[in-house]
Short mmCIF file of C-alpha atoms and ligand atoms in Angstrom, two decimals:
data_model
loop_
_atom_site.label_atom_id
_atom_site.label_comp_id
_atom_site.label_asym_id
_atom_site.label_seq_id
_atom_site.Cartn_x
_atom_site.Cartn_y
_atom_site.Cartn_z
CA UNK V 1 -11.25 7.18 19.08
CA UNK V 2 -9.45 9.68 16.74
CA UNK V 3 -10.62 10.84 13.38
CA UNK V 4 -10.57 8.02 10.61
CA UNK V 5 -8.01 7.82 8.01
CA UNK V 6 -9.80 8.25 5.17
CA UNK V 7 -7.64 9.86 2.26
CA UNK V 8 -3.91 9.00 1.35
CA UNK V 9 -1.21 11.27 -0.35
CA UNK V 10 1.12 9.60 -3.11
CA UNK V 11 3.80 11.69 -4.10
CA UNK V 12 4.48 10.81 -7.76
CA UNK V 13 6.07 13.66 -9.52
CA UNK V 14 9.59 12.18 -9.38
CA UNK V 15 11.11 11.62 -12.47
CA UNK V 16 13.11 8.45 -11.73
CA UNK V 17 16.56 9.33 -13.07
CA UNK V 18 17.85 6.59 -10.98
CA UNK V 19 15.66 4.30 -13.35
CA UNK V 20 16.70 5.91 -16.95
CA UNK V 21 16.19 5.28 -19.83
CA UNK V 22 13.06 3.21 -18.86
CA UNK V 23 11.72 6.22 -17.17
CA UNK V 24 12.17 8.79 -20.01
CA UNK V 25 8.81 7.78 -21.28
CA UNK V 26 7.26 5.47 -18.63
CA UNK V 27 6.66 6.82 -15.06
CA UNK V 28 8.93 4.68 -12.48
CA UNK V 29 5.22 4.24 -10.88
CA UNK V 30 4.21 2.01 -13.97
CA UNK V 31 7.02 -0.21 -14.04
CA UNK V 32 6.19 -3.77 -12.98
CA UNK V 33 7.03 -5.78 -9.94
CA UNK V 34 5.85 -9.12 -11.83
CA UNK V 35 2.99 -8.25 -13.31
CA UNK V 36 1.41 -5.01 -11.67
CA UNK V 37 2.60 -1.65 -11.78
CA UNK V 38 4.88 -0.61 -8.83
CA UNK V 39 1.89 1.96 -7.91
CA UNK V 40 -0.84 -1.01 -7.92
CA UNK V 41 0.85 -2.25 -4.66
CA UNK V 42 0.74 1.30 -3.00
CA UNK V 43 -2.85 1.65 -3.66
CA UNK V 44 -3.70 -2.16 -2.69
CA UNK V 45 -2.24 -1.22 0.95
CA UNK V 46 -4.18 1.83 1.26
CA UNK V 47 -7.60 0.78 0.33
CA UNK V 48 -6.85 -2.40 2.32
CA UNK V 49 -6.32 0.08 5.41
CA UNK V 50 -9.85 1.79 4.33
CA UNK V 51 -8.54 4.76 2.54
CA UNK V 52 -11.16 5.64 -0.09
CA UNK V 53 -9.41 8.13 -1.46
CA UNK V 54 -6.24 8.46 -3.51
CA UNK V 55 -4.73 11.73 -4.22
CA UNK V 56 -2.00 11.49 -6.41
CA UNK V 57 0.59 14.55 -6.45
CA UNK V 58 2.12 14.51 -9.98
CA UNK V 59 4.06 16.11 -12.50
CA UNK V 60 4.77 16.62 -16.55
CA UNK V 61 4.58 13.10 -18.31
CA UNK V 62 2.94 10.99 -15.47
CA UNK V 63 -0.32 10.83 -16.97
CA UNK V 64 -0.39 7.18 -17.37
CA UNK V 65 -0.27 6.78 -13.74
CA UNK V 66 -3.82 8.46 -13.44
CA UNK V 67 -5.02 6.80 -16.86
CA UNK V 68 -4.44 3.95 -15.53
CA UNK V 69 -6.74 3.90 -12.64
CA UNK V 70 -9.64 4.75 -15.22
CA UNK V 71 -11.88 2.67 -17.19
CA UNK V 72 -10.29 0.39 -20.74
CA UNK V 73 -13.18 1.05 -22.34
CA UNK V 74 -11.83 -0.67 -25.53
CA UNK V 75 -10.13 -3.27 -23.59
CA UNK V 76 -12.75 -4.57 -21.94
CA UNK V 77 -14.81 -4.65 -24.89
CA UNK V 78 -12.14 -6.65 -27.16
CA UNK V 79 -11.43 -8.85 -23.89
CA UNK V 80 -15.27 -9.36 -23.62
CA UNK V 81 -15.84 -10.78 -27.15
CA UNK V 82 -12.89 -13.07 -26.94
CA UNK V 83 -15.07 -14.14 -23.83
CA UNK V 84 -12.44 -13.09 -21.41
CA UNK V 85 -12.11 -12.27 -18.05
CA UNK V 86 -12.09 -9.23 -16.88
CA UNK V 87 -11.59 -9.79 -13.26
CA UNK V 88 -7.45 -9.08 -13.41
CA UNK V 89 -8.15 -5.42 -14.06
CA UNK V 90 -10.28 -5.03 -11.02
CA UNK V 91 -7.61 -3.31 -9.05
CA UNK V 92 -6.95 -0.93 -11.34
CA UNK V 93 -10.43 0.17 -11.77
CA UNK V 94 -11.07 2.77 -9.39
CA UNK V 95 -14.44 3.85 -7.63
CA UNK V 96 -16.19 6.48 -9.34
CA UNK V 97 -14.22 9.89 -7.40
CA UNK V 98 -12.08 7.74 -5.67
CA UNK V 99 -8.42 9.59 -7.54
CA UNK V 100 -7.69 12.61 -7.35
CA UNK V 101 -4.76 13.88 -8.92
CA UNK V 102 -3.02 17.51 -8.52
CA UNK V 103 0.41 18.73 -10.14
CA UNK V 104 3.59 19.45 -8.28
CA UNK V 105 4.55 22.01 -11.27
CA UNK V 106 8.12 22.44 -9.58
CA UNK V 107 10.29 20.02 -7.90
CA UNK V 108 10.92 21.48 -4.51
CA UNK V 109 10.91 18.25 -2.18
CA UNK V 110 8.24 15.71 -0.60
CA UNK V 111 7.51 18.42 1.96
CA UNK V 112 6.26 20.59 -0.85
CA UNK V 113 4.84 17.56 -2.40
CA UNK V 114 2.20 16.48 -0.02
CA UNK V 115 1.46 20.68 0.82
CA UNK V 116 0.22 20.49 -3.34
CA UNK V 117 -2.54 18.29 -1.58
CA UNK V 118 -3.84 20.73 1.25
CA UNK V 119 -7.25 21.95 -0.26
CA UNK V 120 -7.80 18.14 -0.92
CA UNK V 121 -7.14 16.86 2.16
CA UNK V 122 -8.88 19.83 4.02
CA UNK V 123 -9.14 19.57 7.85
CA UNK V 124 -8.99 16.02 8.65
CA UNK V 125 -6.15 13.65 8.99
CA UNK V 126 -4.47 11.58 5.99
CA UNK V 127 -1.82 8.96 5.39
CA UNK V 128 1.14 9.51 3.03
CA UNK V 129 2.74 6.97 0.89
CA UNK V 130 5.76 6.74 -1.23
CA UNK V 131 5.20 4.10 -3.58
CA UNK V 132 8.85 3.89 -4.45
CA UNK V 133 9.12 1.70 -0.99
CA UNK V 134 6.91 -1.66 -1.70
CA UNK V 135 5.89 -2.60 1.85
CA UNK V 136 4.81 -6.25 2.07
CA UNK V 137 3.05 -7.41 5.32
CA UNK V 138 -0.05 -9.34 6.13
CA UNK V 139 -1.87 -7.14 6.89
CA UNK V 140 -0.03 -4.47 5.09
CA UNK V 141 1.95 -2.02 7.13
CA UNK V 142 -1.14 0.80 6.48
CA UNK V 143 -3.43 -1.51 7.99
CA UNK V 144 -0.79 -2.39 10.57
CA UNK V 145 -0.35 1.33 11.42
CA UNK V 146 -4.22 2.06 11.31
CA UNK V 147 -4.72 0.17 13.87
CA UNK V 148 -1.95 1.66 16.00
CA UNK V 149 -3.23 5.07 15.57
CA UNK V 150 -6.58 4.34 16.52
CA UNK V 151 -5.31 3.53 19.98
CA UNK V 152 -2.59 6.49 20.22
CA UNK V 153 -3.87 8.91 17.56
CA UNK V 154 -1.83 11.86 16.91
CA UNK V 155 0.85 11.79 13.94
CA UNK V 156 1.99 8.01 13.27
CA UNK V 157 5.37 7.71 11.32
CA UNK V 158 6.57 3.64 10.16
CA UNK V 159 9.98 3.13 11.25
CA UNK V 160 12.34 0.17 10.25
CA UNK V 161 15.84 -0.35 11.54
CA UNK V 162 18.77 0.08 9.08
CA UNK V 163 22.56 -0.50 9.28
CA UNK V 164 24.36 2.53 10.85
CA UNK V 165 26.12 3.01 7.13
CA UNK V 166 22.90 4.27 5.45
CA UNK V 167 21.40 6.20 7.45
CA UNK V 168 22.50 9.56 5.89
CA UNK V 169 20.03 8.71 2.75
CA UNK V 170 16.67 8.62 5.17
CA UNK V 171 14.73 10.90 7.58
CA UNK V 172 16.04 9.52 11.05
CA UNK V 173 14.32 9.14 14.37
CA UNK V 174 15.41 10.78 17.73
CA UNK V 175 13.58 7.87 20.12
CA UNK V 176 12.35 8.12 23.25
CA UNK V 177 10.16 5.38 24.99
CA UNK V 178 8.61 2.07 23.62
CA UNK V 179 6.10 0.31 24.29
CA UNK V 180 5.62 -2.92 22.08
CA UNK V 181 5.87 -1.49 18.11
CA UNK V 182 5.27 2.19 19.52
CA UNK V 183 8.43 4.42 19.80
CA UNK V 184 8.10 8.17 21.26
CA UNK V 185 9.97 10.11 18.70
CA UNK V 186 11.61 13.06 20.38
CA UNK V 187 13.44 14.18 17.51
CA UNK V 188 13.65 13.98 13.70
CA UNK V 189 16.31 15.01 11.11
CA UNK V 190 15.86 14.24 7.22
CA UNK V 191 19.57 12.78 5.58
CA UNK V 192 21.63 12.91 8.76
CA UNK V 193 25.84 13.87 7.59
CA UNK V 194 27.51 10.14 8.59
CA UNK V 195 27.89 9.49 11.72
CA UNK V 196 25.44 11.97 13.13
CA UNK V 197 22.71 10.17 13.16
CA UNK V 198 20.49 10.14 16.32
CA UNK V 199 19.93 6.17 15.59
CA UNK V 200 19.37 3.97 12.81
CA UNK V 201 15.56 3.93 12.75
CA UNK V 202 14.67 5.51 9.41
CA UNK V 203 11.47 6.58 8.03
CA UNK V 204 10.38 4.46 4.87
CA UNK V 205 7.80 6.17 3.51
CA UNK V 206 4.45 5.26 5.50
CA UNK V 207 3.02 8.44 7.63
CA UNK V 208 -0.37 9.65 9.38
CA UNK V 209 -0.24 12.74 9.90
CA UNK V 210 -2.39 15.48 11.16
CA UNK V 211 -3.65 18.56 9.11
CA UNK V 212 -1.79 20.96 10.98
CA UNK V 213 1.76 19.19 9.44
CA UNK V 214 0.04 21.54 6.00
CA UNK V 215 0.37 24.61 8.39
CA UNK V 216 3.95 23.66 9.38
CA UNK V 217 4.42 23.43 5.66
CA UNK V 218 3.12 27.05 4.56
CA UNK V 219 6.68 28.30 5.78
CA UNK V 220 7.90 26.74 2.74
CA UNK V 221 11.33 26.67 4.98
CA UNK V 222 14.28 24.80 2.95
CA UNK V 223 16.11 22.14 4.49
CA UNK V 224 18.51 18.91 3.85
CA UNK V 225 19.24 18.95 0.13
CA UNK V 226 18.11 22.97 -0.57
CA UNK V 227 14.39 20.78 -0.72
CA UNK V 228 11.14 21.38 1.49
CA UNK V 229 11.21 18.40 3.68
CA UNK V 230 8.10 16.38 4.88
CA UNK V 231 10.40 15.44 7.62
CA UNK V 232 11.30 19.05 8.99
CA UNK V 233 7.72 19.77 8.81
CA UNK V 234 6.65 16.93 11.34
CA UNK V 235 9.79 17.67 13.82
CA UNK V 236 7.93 20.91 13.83
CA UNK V 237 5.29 19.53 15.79
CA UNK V 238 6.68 17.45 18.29
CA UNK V 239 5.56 19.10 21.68
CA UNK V 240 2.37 20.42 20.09
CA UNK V 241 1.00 16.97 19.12
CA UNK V 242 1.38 12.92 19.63
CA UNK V 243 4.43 11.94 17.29
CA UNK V 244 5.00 8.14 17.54
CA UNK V 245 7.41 6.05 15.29
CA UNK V 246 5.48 2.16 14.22
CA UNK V 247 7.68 -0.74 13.91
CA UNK V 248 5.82 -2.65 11.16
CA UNK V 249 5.91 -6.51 10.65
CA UNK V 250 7.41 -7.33 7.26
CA UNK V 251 9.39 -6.52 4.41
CA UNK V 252 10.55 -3.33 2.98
CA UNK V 253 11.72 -3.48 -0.74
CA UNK V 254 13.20 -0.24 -2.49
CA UNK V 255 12.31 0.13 -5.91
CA UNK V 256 14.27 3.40 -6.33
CA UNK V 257 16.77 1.86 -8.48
CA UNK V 258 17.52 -0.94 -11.06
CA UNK V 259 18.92 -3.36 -8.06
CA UNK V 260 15.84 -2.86 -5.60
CA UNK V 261 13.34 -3.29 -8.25
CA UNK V 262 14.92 -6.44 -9.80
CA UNK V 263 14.98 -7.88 -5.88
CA UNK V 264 11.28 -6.77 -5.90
CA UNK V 265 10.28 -8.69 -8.37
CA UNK V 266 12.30 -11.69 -7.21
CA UNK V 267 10.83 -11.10 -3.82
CA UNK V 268 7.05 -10.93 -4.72
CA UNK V 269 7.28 -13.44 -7.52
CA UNK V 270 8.44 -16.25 -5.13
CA UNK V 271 5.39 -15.35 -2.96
CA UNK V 272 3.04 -15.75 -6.24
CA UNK V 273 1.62 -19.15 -6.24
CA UNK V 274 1.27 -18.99 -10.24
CA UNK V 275 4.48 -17.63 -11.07
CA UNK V 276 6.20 -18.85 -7.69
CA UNK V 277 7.58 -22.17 -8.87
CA UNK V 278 8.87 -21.42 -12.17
CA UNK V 279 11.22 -18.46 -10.74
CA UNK V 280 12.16 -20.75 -7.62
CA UNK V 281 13.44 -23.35 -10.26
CA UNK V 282 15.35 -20.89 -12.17
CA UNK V 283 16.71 -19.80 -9.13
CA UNK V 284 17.80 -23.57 -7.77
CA UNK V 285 18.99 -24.28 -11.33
CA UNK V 286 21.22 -20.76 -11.10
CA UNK V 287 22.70 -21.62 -7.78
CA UNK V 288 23.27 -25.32 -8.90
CA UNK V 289 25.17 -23.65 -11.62
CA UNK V 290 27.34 -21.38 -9.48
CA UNK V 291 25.45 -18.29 -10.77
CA UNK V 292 24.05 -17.45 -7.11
C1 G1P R 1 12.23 10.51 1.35
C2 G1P R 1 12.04 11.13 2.74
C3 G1P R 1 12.89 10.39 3.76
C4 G1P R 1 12.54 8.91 3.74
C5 G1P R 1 12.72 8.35 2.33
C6 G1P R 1 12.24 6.91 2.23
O1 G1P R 1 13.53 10.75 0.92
O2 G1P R 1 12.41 12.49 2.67
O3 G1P R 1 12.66 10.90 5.04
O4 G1P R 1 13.37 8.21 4.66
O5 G1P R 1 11.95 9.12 1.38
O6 G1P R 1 12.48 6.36 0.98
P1 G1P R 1 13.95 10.63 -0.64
O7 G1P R 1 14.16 9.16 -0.90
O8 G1P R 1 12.83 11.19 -1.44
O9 G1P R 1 15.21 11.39 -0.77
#
């Protein structure tokens, strides 16, 4: 059986100019997909696949994303003597030393990201996940890939297919054999020019990866975009060690920009039994209308 998964990366120094002005003051990580922050569902899927800890890589004004993982003091007070519940904030209250947090000071690219984590995550191996993407599956596509490793080990990439016209934005598989939701992945190249792509299985943002990817990473080496890539650093170790791509089961939602995050919400909120029936009646009465 190979090494547990216990710690997971989350690259949050971004600063979300896609999402401007809201993110001039609020980190894209805290804005809501119903009622959670976009982060909550990150962290959800990572303790769900038995991470136990969450080392968050951020930058200059994301303090609320770390703030908000500690303990309301005054809010739970002022929510106690109304005689409140203070079950909803459970998910944001983290174990005592379960987040870590380090800075990215300079914005030099996801590779260079997750190598701002190496002393944390020390010698063992650790999951990566870009909040950005919200991943829905049951169990989540962590869990989902958790379980994969443990049978293959190695380095463990998620993979989901995507029309041949975007593949230039994502990191892009090279396959070789399946079997089942396992792919060989001979090859990988981050932001493919059009048309060049090896196929149209991108990478959306869920990894295990070895401690030796950090090593690859000490080069520092440049690539798509003048940025370190995460993606260059794993191609680097095809040959030396397992590299498999996982086809997850469910849905991938990009909260990037304005459009993705609004479909988020729309997405999740139909799934909500609370809040569920009020948006599916908007949405009937919208269509009725000749709005949808
Ligand atoms: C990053 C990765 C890319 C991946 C993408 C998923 O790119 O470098 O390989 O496909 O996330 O969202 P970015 O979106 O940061 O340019």
């Amino acid at each position: 059986m190979p090494t547990r998964v216990r710690k997971a990366v989350f690259p949050v120094a971004g600063l979300g100019t896609r999402l401007l002005p809201a993110t001039k003051t609020i980190p894209k990580e805290m804005i809501t997909i119903v009622d959670r922050p976009l982060i909550q569902y990150a962290v959800d899927e990572a303790r769900e696949a038995g991470i136990e800890q969450l080392i968050f890589v951020t930058g200059r004004g994301k303090s609320a994303l770390v703030d908000y993982f500690d303990v309301g003091f005054e809010l739970e007070a002022t929510l106690r003597d109304k005689g409140k519940s203070l079950d909803v904030l459970d998910p944001s209250n983290a174990r005592f030393g379960e987040v870590v947090s380090v800075r990215q000071q300079v914005p030099l690219g996801l590779g260079h990201a997750v190598w701002c984590a190496r002393d944390i995550v020390g010698d063992e191996p650790f999951a990566v996940l870009l909040p950005d993407e919200l991943m829905f599956g049951q169990p989540g596509c962590l869990a989902q890939m958790v379980e994969a490793y443990d049978k293959v080990g190695g380095n463990l990439v998620a993979a989901l297919e995507v029309p041949e016209s975007e593949t230039h934005k994502y990191g892009v598989i090279d396959p070789g054999a399946s079997d089942g939701r396992l792919t060989e992945i001979k090859g990988l190249v981050e932001k493919p020019a059009p048309g060049t792509a090896p196929s149209n299985l991108m990478l959306p943002g869920r990894y295990i990866l070895q401690p030796e990817v950090m090593r690859a990473l000490d080069a520092q080496e440049k690539g798509a975009g003048g940025e370190i890539q995460l993606t260059d650093a794993m191609a680097k170790l095809i040959g030396q060690q397992p590299l498999h791509a996982f086809r997850f089961e469910g849905e991938r939602y990009d909260c990037g920009g304005a459009d993705g995050f609004v479909i988020a919400n729309i997405a999740m909120a139909l799934k909500r039994q609370d809040v569920g029936p009020a948006v599916k009646a908007f949405l009937s009465t919208a269509k009725a209308r000749g709005a949808v």
